[in-house]
PDB file of C-alpha atoms in Angstrom:
ATOM      1  CA  SER U   1       7.009  13.599  -2.345  1.00 78.00           C
ATOM      2  CA  ALA U   2       7.669  12.814   1.274  1.00 86.00           C
ATOM      3  CA  VAL U   3      10.289  10.838   2.690  1.00 91.00           C
ATOM      4  CA  ILE U   4       9.649   8.312   5.416  1.00 95.00           C
ATOM      5  CA  SER U   5      11.710   6.217   7.275  1.00 95.00           C
ATOM      6  CA  GLN U   6      10.761   3.424  10.209  1.00 97.00           C
ATOM      7  CA  LYS U   7      12.936   2.042  12.643  1.00 97.00           C
ATOM      8  CA  PRO U   8      13.550  -0.834  13.038  1.00 97.00           C
ATOM      9  CA  SER U   9      13.992  -2.251   9.568  1.00 95.00           C
ATOM     10  CA  ARG U  10      13.186  -5.608  10.894  1.00 96.00           C
ATOM     11  CA  ASP U  11      12.866  -7.629  13.906  1.00 97.00           C
ATOM     12  CA  ILE U  12      12.627 -10.941  15.604  1.00 97.00           C
ATOM     13  CA  CYS U  13      10.799 -11.131  18.592  1.00 96.00           C
ATOM     14  CA  GLN U  14       9.734 -13.861  21.474  1.00 97.00           C
ATOM     15  CA  ARG U  15       5.694 -14.050  21.887  1.00 97.00           C
ATOM     16  CA  GLY U  16       4.356 -12.332  24.650  1.00 97.00           C
ATOM     17  CA  THR U  17       6.626  -9.245  24.368  1.00 97.00           C
ATOM     18  CA  SER U  18       5.899  -6.098  22.717  1.00 97.00           C
ATOM     19  CA  LEU U  19       7.805  -3.720  19.863  1.00 98.00           C
ATOM     20  CA  THR U  20       7.263  -0.277  19.157  1.00 98.00           C
ATOM     21  CA  ILE U  21       8.026   0.825  15.318  1.00 98.00           C
ATOM     22  CA  GLN U  22       9.005   4.715  14.579  1.00 98.00           C
ATOM     23  CA  CYS U  23       7.992   6.572  11.637  1.00 97.00           C
ATOM     24  CA  GLN U  24       9.504   9.456  10.632  1.00 97.00           C
ATOM     25  CA  VAL U  25       8.461  12.027   7.805  1.00 96.00           C
ATOM     26  CA  ASP U  26      10.743  14.680   6.266  1.00 94.00           C
ATOM     27  CA  SER U  27       7.851  17.324   6.220  1.00 92.00           C
ATOM     28  CA  GLN U  28       4.697  18.291   8.412  1.00 92.00           C
ATOM     29  CA  VAL U  29       1.718  15.841   7.844  1.00 90.00           C
ATOM     30  CA  THR U  30      -1.683  16.096   9.268  1.00 87.00           C
ATOM     31  CA  MET U  31      -2.727  12.145   8.961  1.00 89.00           C
ATOM     32  CA  MET U  32      -0.281   9.174   8.952  1.00 93.00           C
ATOM     33  CA  PHE U  33      -1.501   5.893   8.209  1.00 93.00           C
ATOM     34  CA  TRP U  34      -0.450   2.349   9.676  1.00 96.00           C
ATOM     35  CA  TYR U  35      -0.903  -0.628   7.651  1.00 96.00           C
ATOM     36  CA  ARG U  36      -0.056  -4.444   7.994  1.00 96.00           C
ATOM     37  CA  GLN U  37       0.820  -6.710   5.233  1.00 91.00           C
ATOM     38  CA  GLN U  38       0.569 -10.275   6.404  1.00 88.00           C
ATOM     39  CA  PRO U  39       2.422 -12.890   3.972  1.00 81.00           C
ATOM     40  CA  GLY U  40       0.218 -13.462   1.027  1.00 76.00           C
ATOM     41  CA  GLN U  41      -2.235 -10.678   1.656  1.00 82.00           C
ATOM     42  CA  SER U  42      -2.758  -7.225   0.692  1.00 84.00           C
ATOM     43  CA  LEU U  43      -2.249  -3.969   2.936  1.00 90.00           C
ATOM     44  CA  THR U  44      -4.879  -3.499   5.329  1.00 92.00           C
ATOM     45  CA  LEU U  45      -5.167  -0.475   7.269  1.00 92.00           C
ATOM     46  CA  ILE U  46      -4.755  -0.761  11.123  1.00 95.00           C
ATOM     47  CA  ALA U  47      -5.334   2.857  11.871  1.00 94.00           C
ATOM     48  CA  THR U  48      -5.161   6.593  11.109  1.00 92.00           C
ATOM     49  CA  ALA U  49      -3.194   8.470  13.225  1.00 92.00           C
ATOM     50  CA  ASN U  50      -4.050  12.544  13.534  1.00 86.00           C
ATOM     51  CA  GLN U  51      -1.393  14.611  15.312  1.00 83.00           C
ATOM     52  CA  GLY U  52      -3.260  15.745  18.539  1.00 81.00           C
ATOM     53  CA  SER U  53      -6.068  13.149  18.844  1.00 81.00           C
ATOM     54  CA  GLU U  54      -6.553   9.723  19.377  1.00 86.00           C
ATOM     55  CA  ALA U  55      -6.153   7.490  16.651  1.00 91.00           C
ATOM     56  CA  THR U  56      -8.835   5.944  14.587  1.00 91.00           C
ATOM     57  CA  TYR U  57      -8.691   2.188  14.397  1.00 94.00           C
ATOM     58  CA  GLU U  58     -10.133   0.048  11.491  1.00 91.00           C
ATOM     59  CA  SER U  59     -12.700  -2.745  12.602  1.00 89.00           C
ATOM     60  CA  GLY U  60     -10.631  -5.782  13.822  1.00 93.00           C
ATOM     61  CA  PHE U  61      -7.884  -3.821  15.191  1.00 96.00           C
ATOM     62  CA  VAL U  62      -8.182  -2.427  19.128  1.00 95.00           C
ATOM     63  CA  ILE U  63      -6.145   0.280  21.015  1.00 96.00           C
ATOM     64  CA  ASP U  64      -5.062  -2.027  23.409  1.00 96.00           C
ATOM     65  CA  LYS U  65      -3.217  -4.472  21.029  1.00 97.00           C
ATOM     66  CA  PHE U  66      -1.858  -1.558  18.738  1.00 97.00           C
ATOM     67  CA  PRO U  67      -1.274   1.672  20.647  1.00 96.00           C
ATOM     68  CA  ILE U  68      -0.262   4.635  18.613  1.00 96.00           C
ATOM     69  CA  SER U  69       1.631   7.613  19.563  1.00 94.00           C
ATOM     70  CA  ARG U  70       1.386  10.858  17.705  1.00 94.00           C
ATOM     71  CA  PRO U  71       3.432  13.577  19.447  1.00 92.00           C
ATOM     72  CA  ASN U  72       3.946  15.943  16.634  1.00 92.00           C
ATOM     73  CA  LEU U  73       3.734  16.528  12.806  1.00 93.00           C
ATOM     74  CA  THR U  74       6.457  14.607  11.565  1.00 95.00           C
ATOM     75  CA  PHE U  75       6.610  11.220  13.909  1.00 95.00           C
ATOM     76  CA  SER U  76       4.371   8.601  14.915  1.00 96.00           C
ATOM     77  CA  THR U  77       4.928   5.194  16.825  1.00 97.00           C
ATOM     78  CA  LEU U  78       2.836   1.898  16.507  1.00 97.00           C
ATOM     79  CA  THR U  79       3.396  -0.674  19.193  1.00 98.00           C
ATOM     80  CA  VAL U  80       2.674  -4.139  18.971  1.00 98.00           C
ATOM     81  CA  SER U  81       1.785  -5.466  22.050  1.00 97.00           C
ATOM     82  CA  ASN U  82       1.949  -9.180  23.862  1.00 97.00           C
ATOM     83  CA  MET U  83       2.811 -10.409  20.306  1.00 97.00           C
ATOM     84  CA  SER U  84       1.753 -13.788  19.057  1.00 96.00           C
ATOM     85  CA  PRO U  85       3.109 -15.529  15.741  1.00 95.00           C
ATOM     86  CA  GLU U  86       0.084 -14.190  14.039  1.00 94.00           C
ATOM     87  CA  ASP U  87       1.312 -10.640  14.445  1.00 96.00           C
ATOM     88  CA  SER U  88       4.229 -11.898  12.118  1.00 96.00           C
ATOM     89  CA  SER U  89       3.811  -9.368   8.947  1.00 96.00           C
ATOM     90  CA  ILE U  90       5.410  -6.198   7.734  1.00 95.00           C
ATOM     91  CA  TYR U  91       4.413  -2.904   9.181  1.00 97.00           C
ATOM     92  CA  LEU U  92       3.864   0.010   7.040  1.00 96.00           C
ATOM     93  CA  CYS U  93       3.057   3.978   7.782  1.00 96.00           C
ATOM     94  CA  SER U  94       2.360   6.133   5.318  1.00 94.00           C
ATOM     95  CA  VAL U  95       1.270   9.816   4.589  1.00 92.00           C
ATOM     96  CA  PRO U  96      -1.249  11.468   2.012  1.00 87.00           C
ATOM     97  CA  GLY U  97       0.198  12.992  -0.609  1.00 81.00           C
ATOM     98  CA  GLY U  98      -0.550  14.916  -4.049  1.00 74.00           C
ATOM     99  CA  ALA U  99      -2.220  17.780  -5.272  1.00 71.00           C
ATOM    100  CA  VAL U 100      -5.367  16.772  -3.245  1.00 69.00           C
ATOM    101  CA  GLN U 101      -4.001  14.254  -1.028  1.00 69.00           C
ATOM    102  CA  GLU U 102      -5.054  11.460  -3.002  1.00 72.00           C
ATOM    103  CA  THR U 103      -1.921   9.445  -3.150  1.00 81.00           C
ATOM    104  CA  GLN U 104       0.510   7.914  -0.595  1.00 86.00           C
ATOM    105  CA  TYR U 105       3.867   7.927   0.049  1.00 90.00           C
ATOM    106  CA  PHE U 106       4.794   4.748   2.134  1.00 92.00           C
ATOM    107  CA  GLY U 107       7.746   4.103   4.463  1.00 93.00           C
ATOM    108  CA  PRO U 108      10.097   1.239   3.689  1.00 93.00           C
ATOM    109  CA  GLY U 109       8.376  -0.975   6.282  1.00 94.00           C
ATOM    110  CA  THR U 110       9.399  -2.824   9.336  1.00 96.00           C
ATOM    111  CA  ARG U 111       9.447  -6.741   8.882  1.00 95.00           C
ATOM    112  CA  LEU U 112       8.411  -8.348  12.120  1.00 97.00           C
ATOM    113  CA  LEU U 113       8.751 -11.928  12.884  1.00 96.00           C
ATOM    114  CA  VAL U 114       7.323 -13.480  16.139  1.00 96.00           C
ATOM    115  CA  LEU U 115       8.741 -16.841  17.593  1.00 96.00           C
TER     116      LEU U 115
ATOM    117  CA  ALA C   1     -17.329  -1.323   1.518  1.00 71.00           C
ATOM    118  CA  GLN C   2     -15.070  -1.039  -1.323  1.00 77.00           C
ATOM    119  CA  SER C   3     -13.194  -4.072  -2.360  1.00 87.00           C
ATOM    120  CA  VAL C   4     -10.627  -4.974  -4.804  1.00 93.00           C
ATOM    121  CA  SER C   5      -9.437  -8.161  -6.809  1.00 94.00           C
ATOM    122  CA  GLN C   6      -6.399  -8.831  -8.723  1.00 95.00           C
ATOM    123  CA  HIS C   7      -6.551 -12.220 -10.500  1.00 87.00           C
ATOM    124  CA  ASN C   8      -3.204 -13.056 -10.843  1.00 88.00           C
ATOM    125  CA  HIS C   9      -0.880 -13.535  -7.845  1.00 91.00           C
ATOM    126  CA  HIS C  10       2.159 -14.448  -9.505  1.00 95.00           C
ATOM    127  CA  VAL C  11       3.174 -13.959 -13.428  1.00 97.00           C
ATOM    128  CA  ILE C  12       6.167 -14.792 -15.043  1.00 97.00           C
ATOM    129  CA  LEU C  13       7.102 -13.512 -18.116  1.00 97.00           C
ATOM    130  CA  SER C  14      10.135 -13.227 -20.406  1.00 97.00           C
ATOM    131  CA  GLU C  15      11.489  -9.894 -21.471  1.00 97.00           C
ATOM    132  CA  ALA C  16       9.611  -8.231 -24.345  1.00 96.00           C
ATOM    133  CA  ALA C  17       6.607  -9.848 -23.400  1.00 97.00           C
ATOM    134  CA  SER C  18       3.362  -8.060 -23.140  1.00 97.00           C
ATOM    135  CA  LEU C  19       2.012  -7.659 -19.729  1.00 97.00           C
ATOM    136  CA  GLU C  20      -1.542  -7.456 -18.503  1.00 97.00           C
ATOM    137  CA  LEU C  21      -2.390  -7.450 -14.782  1.00 97.00           C
ATOM    138  CA  GLY C  22      -6.366  -7.730 -14.306  1.00 96.00           C
ATOM    139  CA  CYS C  23      -7.973  -5.551 -11.342  1.00 96.00           C
ATOM    140  CA  ASN C  24     -11.404  -5.330 -10.533  1.00 96.00           C
ATOM    141  CA  TYR C  25     -12.937  -3.124  -7.693  1.00 93.00           C
ATOM    142  CA  SER C  26     -16.433  -3.048  -6.205  1.00 90.00           C
ATOM    143  CA  TYR C  27     -17.831  -0.057  -5.083  1.00 81.00           C
ATOM    144  CA  GLY C  28     -21.248   1.680  -6.046  1.00 72.00           C
ATOM    145  CA  GLY C  29     -20.215   5.346  -6.416  1.00 77.00           C
ATOM    146  CA  THR C  30     -17.346   7.419  -8.055  1.00 79.00           C
ATOM    147  CA  VAL C  31     -13.950   6.074  -7.126  1.00 83.00           C
ATOM    148  CA  ASN C  32     -10.136   6.968  -7.882  1.00 88.00           C
ATOM    149  CA  LEU C  33      -8.149   4.234  -8.754  1.00 92.00           C
ATOM    150  CA  PHE C  34      -4.508   3.409  -8.541  1.00 94.00           C
ATOM    151  CA  TRP C  35      -1.862   1.010  -9.491  1.00 96.00           C
ATOM    152  CA  TYR C  36       1.394   0.807  -6.334  1.00 94.00           C
ATOM    153  CA  VAL C  37       4.586  -0.876  -7.333  1.00 95.00           C
ATOM    154  CA  GLN C  38       7.183  -1.916  -5.175  1.00 92.00           C
ATOM    155  CA  TYR C  39      10.591  -3.060  -6.518  1.00 93.00           C
ATOM    156  CA  PRO C  40      12.828  -5.885  -4.573  1.00 90.00           C
ATOM    157  CA  GLY C  41      14.114  -3.884  -1.486  1.00 86.00           C
ATOM    158  CA  GLN C  42      12.430  -0.552  -2.141  1.00 88.00           C
ATOM    159  CA  HIS C  43       9.338   1.382  -1.136  1.00 87.00           C
ATOM    160  CA  LEU C  44       6.103   1.185  -2.254  1.00 90.00           C
ATOM    161  CA  GLN C  45       5.284   3.606  -4.738  1.00 91.00           C
ATOM    162  CA  LEU C  46       2.578   5.217  -7.297  1.00 91.00           C
ATOM    163  CA  LEU C  47       3.010   3.697 -10.586  1.00 94.00           C
ATOM    164  CA  LEU C  48      -0.335   5.621 -12.289  1.00 93.00           C
ATOM    165  CA  LYS C  49      -3.745   6.782 -10.872  1.00 91.00           C
ATOM    166  CA  TYR C  50      -7.100   7.704 -12.465  1.00 91.00           C
ATOM    167  CA  PHE C  51      -9.249   9.967 -11.171  1.00 86.00           C
ATOM    168  CA  SER C  52     -11.396  11.510 -14.160  1.00 85.00           C
ATOM    169  CA  GLY C  53     -11.093  12.459 -17.657  1.00 89.00           C
ATOM    170  CA  ASP C  54      -9.520   9.645 -20.151  1.00 92.00           C
ATOM    171  CA  PRO C  55      -9.929   6.599 -18.868  1.00 93.00           C
ATOM    172  CA  LEU C  56      -6.647   5.529 -20.309  1.00 95.00           C
ATOM    173  CA  VAL C  57      -4.081   6.617 -18.099  1.00 95.00           C
ATOM    174  CA  LYS C  58      -0.243   6.466 -18.462  1.00 94.00           C
ATOM    175  CA  GLY C  59       2.180   5.840 -15.790  1.00 91.00           C
ATOM    176  CA  ILE C  60       5.869   5.687 -15.354  1.00 88.00           C
ATOM    177  CA  LYS C  61       7.897   3.569 -17.232  1.00 92.00           C
ATOM    178  CA  GLY C  62       5.848   2.791 -20.351  1.00 94.00           C
ATOM    179  CA  PHE C  63       2.974   1.648 -17.961  1.00 96.00           C
ATOM    180  CA  GLU C  64      -0.819   2.446 -18.851  1.00 97.00           C
ATOM    181  CA  ALA C  65      -4.078   1.121 -17.205  1.00 97.00           C
ATOM    182  CA  GLU C  66      -7.532   1.737 -18.643  1.00 96.00           C
ATOM    183  CA  PHE C  67     -10.533   2.516 -16.425  1.00 94.00           C
ATOM    184  CA  ILE C  68     -13.420   0.575 -17.813  1.00 94.00           C
ATOM    185  CA  LYS C  69     -16.562   1.529 -15.658  1.00 90.00           C
ATOM    186  CA  SER C  70     -19.114  -1.021 -16.981  1.00 92.00           C
ATOM    187  CA  LYS C  71     -16.975  -3.795 -16.006  1.00 93.00           C
ATOM    188  CA  PHE C  72     -15.541  -2.131 -12.726  1.00 93.00           C
ATOM    189  CA  SER C  73     -11.883  -3.003 -13.982  1.00 95.00           C
ATOM    190  CA  PHE C  74      -8.474  -1.095 -14.133  1.00 96.00           C
ATOM    191  CA  ASN C  75      -6.135  -3.378 -15.806  1.00 97.00           C
ATOM    192  CA  LEU C  76      -2.421  -2.373 -15.833  1.00 97.00           C
ATOM    193  CA  ARG C  77      -0.650  -2.887 -19.021  1.00 97.00           C
ATOM    194  CA  LYS C  78       2.805  -2.698 -20.608  1.00 97.00           C
ATOM    195  CA  PRO C  79       3.480  -3.751 -24.245  1.00 97.00           C
ATOM    196  CA  SER C  80       7.079  -4.735 -23.807  1.00 97.00           C
ATOM    197  CA  VAL C  81       8.607  -5.885 -20.272  1.00 97.00           C
ATOM    198  CA  GLN C  82      12.065  -5.379 -18.879  1.00 97.00           C
ATOM    199  CA  TRP C  83      13.714  -7.449 -16.474  1.00 96.00           C
ATOM    200  CA  SER C  84      13.778  -4.420 -14.572  1.00 96.00           C
ATOM    201  CA  ASP C  85       9.812  -4.273 -14.249  1.00 97.00           C
ATOM    202  CA  THR C  86      10.162  -7.378 -11.923  1.00 97.00           C
ATOM    203  CA  ALA C  87       8.350  -6.204  -8.533  1.00 96.00           C
ATOM    204  CA  GLU C  88       4.950  -6.693  -7.102  1.00 95.00           C
ATOM    205  CA  TYR C  89       2.081  -4.560  -8.175  1.00 97.00           C
ATOM    206  CA  PHE C  90      -0.856  -3.811  -6.128  1.00 96.00           C
ATOM    207  CA  CYS C  91      -4.144  -2.396  -7.292  1.00 96.00           C
ATOM    208  CA  ALA C  92      -6.186   0.218  -4.843  1.00 94.00           C
ATOM    209  CA  VAL C  93      -9.117   2.414  -4.752  1.00 91.00           C
ATOM    210  CA  ASN C  94     -10.934   5.048  -2.882  1.00 84.00           C
ATOM    211  CA  ALA C  95     -14.317   6.527  -2.876  1.00 72.00           C
ATOM    212  CA  ASN C  96     -14.132   9.950  -4.485  1.00 59.00           C
ATOM    213  CA  SER C  97     -16.212  12.032  -2.111  1.00 53.00           C
ATOM    214  CA  GLY C  98     -13.767  14.982  -1.516  1.00 51.00           C
ATOM    215  CA  GLY C  99     -10.875  15.256   0.763  1.00 52.00           C
ATOM    216  CA  TYR C 100      -8.707  12.068   1.821  1.00 58.00           C
ATOM    217  CA  GLN C 101     -10.440   8.702   1.998  1.00 64.00           C
ATOM    218  CA  LYS C 102      -9.617   5.324   3.067  1.00 74.00           C
ATOM    219  CA  VAL C 103      -7.783   3.479   0.526  1.00 84.00           C
ATOM    220  CA  THR C 104      -8.424  -0.445  -0.107  1.00 88.00           C
ATOM    221  CA  PHE C 105      -5.483  -2.509  -1.470  1.00 92.00           C
ATOM    222  CA  GLY C 106      -5.784  -5.872  -3.683  1.00 93.00           C
ATOM    223  CA  THR C 107      -3.331  -8.650  -2.663  1.00 91.00           C
ATOM    224  CA  GLY C 108      -0.919  -7.919  -5.223  1.00 94.00           C
ATOM    225  CA  THR C 109       0.624  -9.550  -8.294  1.00 95.00           C
ATOM    226  CA  LYS C 110       3.984 -10.583  -8.108  1.00 95.00           C
ATOM    227  CA  LEU C 111       5.894 -10.064 -11.792  1.00 97.00           C
ATOM    228  CA  GLN C 112       9.150 -12.095 -12.449  1.00 97.00           C
ATOM    229  CA  VAL C 113      10.437 -10.926 -15.757  1.00 97.00           C
ATOM    230  CA  ILE C 114      12.897 -13.572 -17.089  1.00 96.00           C
ATOM    231  CA  PRO C 115      15.846 -12.352 -19.175  1.00 91.00           C
TER     232      PRO C 115
END
């Protein structure tokens, strides 16, 4: 299994500012995923980050709002830009795992509150 | 597009009671099905999964789930819950078409077990 850490674990931010969340994995992985979990809602995939190429964003998410970096096979960042209270959420990164990459290992999440 | 619905948002049980959490999915093809669990203060982790074969799958900590294709269901069960089972449970599905496919999560069920 993969061990994933995220920084920061939580933050309180003012609207209009940006926050960059870091995700570190203890092994090399091709794909990393970023999810959002809004209060009372399901985990929603924001984007898939492959090393060496641009991230692939899901419907409803755009690069200008959620720029992603993937500089190497163990690290990724997600920036939440120009934040509003609606961005208050838990942000999680994950990586595929299992014999045929069928499951996912999740980080602890970053709890963000935007005032 | 695939979707997952979990019928119970919050379940409260006494210790030793039996548990069944409902999960229905919508997708016309072959699917992989999962239950993930998030214990308080911990990472989201895999509880059990179904790919093929015996539709009754067993996971960690005495949990099991039954895949009923005709009902598009994958309900989670445990005959006798413990206080330590207090957690949030997420049903998830992805299309079984080889390689990694996007996973869709349900909205989660919070289980509270009273000693």
